[in-house]
mmCIF file of C-alpha atoms in Angstrom:
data_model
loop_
_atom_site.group_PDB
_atom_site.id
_atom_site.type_symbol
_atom_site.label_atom_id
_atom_site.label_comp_id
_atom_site.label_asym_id
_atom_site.label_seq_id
_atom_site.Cartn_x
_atom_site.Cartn_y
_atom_site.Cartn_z
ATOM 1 C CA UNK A 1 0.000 0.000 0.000
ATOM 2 C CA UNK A 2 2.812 2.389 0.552
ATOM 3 C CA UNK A 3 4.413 1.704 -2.642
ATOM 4 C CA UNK A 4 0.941 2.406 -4.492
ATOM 5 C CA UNK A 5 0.987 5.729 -2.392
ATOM 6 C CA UNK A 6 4.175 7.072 -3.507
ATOM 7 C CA UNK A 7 3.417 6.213 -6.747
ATOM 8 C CA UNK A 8 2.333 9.513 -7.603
ATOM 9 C CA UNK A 9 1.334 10.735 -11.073
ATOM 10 C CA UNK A 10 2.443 14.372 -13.056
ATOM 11 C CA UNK A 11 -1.116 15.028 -12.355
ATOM 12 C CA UNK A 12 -1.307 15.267 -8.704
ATOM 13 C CA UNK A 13 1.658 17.149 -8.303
ATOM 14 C CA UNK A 14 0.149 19.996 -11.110
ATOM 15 C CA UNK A 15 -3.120 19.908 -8.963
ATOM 16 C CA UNK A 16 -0.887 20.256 -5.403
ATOM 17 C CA UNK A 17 0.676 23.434 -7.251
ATOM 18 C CA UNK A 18 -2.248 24.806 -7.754
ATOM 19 C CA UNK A 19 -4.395 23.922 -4.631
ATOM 20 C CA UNK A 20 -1.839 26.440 -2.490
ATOM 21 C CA UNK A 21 1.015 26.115 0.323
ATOM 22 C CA UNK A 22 -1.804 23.823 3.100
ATOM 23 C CA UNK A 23 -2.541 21.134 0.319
ATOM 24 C CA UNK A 24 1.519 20.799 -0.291
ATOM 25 C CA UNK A 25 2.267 20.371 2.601
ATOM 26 C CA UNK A 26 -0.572 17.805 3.495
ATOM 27 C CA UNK A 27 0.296 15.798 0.391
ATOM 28 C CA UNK A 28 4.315 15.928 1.358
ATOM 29 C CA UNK A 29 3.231 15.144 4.747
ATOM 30 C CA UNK A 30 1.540 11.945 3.909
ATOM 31 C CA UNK A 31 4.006 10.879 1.186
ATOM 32 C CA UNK A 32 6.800 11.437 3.615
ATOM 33 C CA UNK A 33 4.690 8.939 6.059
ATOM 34 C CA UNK A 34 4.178 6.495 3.741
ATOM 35 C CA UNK A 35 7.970 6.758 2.960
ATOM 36 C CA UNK A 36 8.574 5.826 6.378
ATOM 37 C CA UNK A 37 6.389 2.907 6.571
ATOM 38 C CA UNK A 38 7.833 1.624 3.787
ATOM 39 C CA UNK A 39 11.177 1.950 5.449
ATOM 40 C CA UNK A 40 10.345 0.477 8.754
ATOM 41 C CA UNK A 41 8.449 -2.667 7.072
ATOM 42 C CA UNK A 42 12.255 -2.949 4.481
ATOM 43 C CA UNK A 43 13.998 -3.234 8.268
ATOM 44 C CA UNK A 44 12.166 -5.272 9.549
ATOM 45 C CA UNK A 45 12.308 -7.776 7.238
ATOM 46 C CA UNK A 46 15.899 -7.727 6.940
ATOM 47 C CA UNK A 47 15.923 -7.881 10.885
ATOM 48 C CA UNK A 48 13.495 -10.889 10.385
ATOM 49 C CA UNK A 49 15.996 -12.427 7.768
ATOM 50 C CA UNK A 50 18.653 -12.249 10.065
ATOM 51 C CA UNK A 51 17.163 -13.747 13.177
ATOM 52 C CA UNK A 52 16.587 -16.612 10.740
ATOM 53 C CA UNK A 53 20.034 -17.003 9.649
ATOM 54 C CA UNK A 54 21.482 -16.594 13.218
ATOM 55 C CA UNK A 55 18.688 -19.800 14.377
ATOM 56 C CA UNK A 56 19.462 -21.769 11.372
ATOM 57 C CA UNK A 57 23.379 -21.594 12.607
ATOM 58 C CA UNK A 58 22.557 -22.123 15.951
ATOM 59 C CA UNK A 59 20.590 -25.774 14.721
ATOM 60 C CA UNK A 60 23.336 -26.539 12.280
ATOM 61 C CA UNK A 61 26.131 -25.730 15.247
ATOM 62 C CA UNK A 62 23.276 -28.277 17.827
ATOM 63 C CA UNK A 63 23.516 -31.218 15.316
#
């Protein structure tokens, strides 16, 4: 969902230079969220990915 979010069209950002200064800054307020939960869920996969790797060495290093 965050992907589909900051895939943003030419469109939208013509219409945000139009709508004034309080529309920008809502619309780079939620991309910048959305940026961020996209981030967080990237970590914590990679955190997941390790934990993984570190059991799987600990079972080979058991047998």
């Amino acid at each position: 969902m965050a992907v589909m979010s900051l895939n943003i069209g030419l469109d939208t950002i013509r219409s945000m230079q139009v709508a004034g200064p309080v529309a920008q800054r809502a619309f780079t307020d939620a991309v910048a969220h959305d940026a961020s939960v996209l981030v967080n869920a990237v970590i914590d996969l990679d955190i997941a990915s390790v934990r993984r790797r570190v059991a799987t060495g600990i079972l080979a290093a058991l047998r």
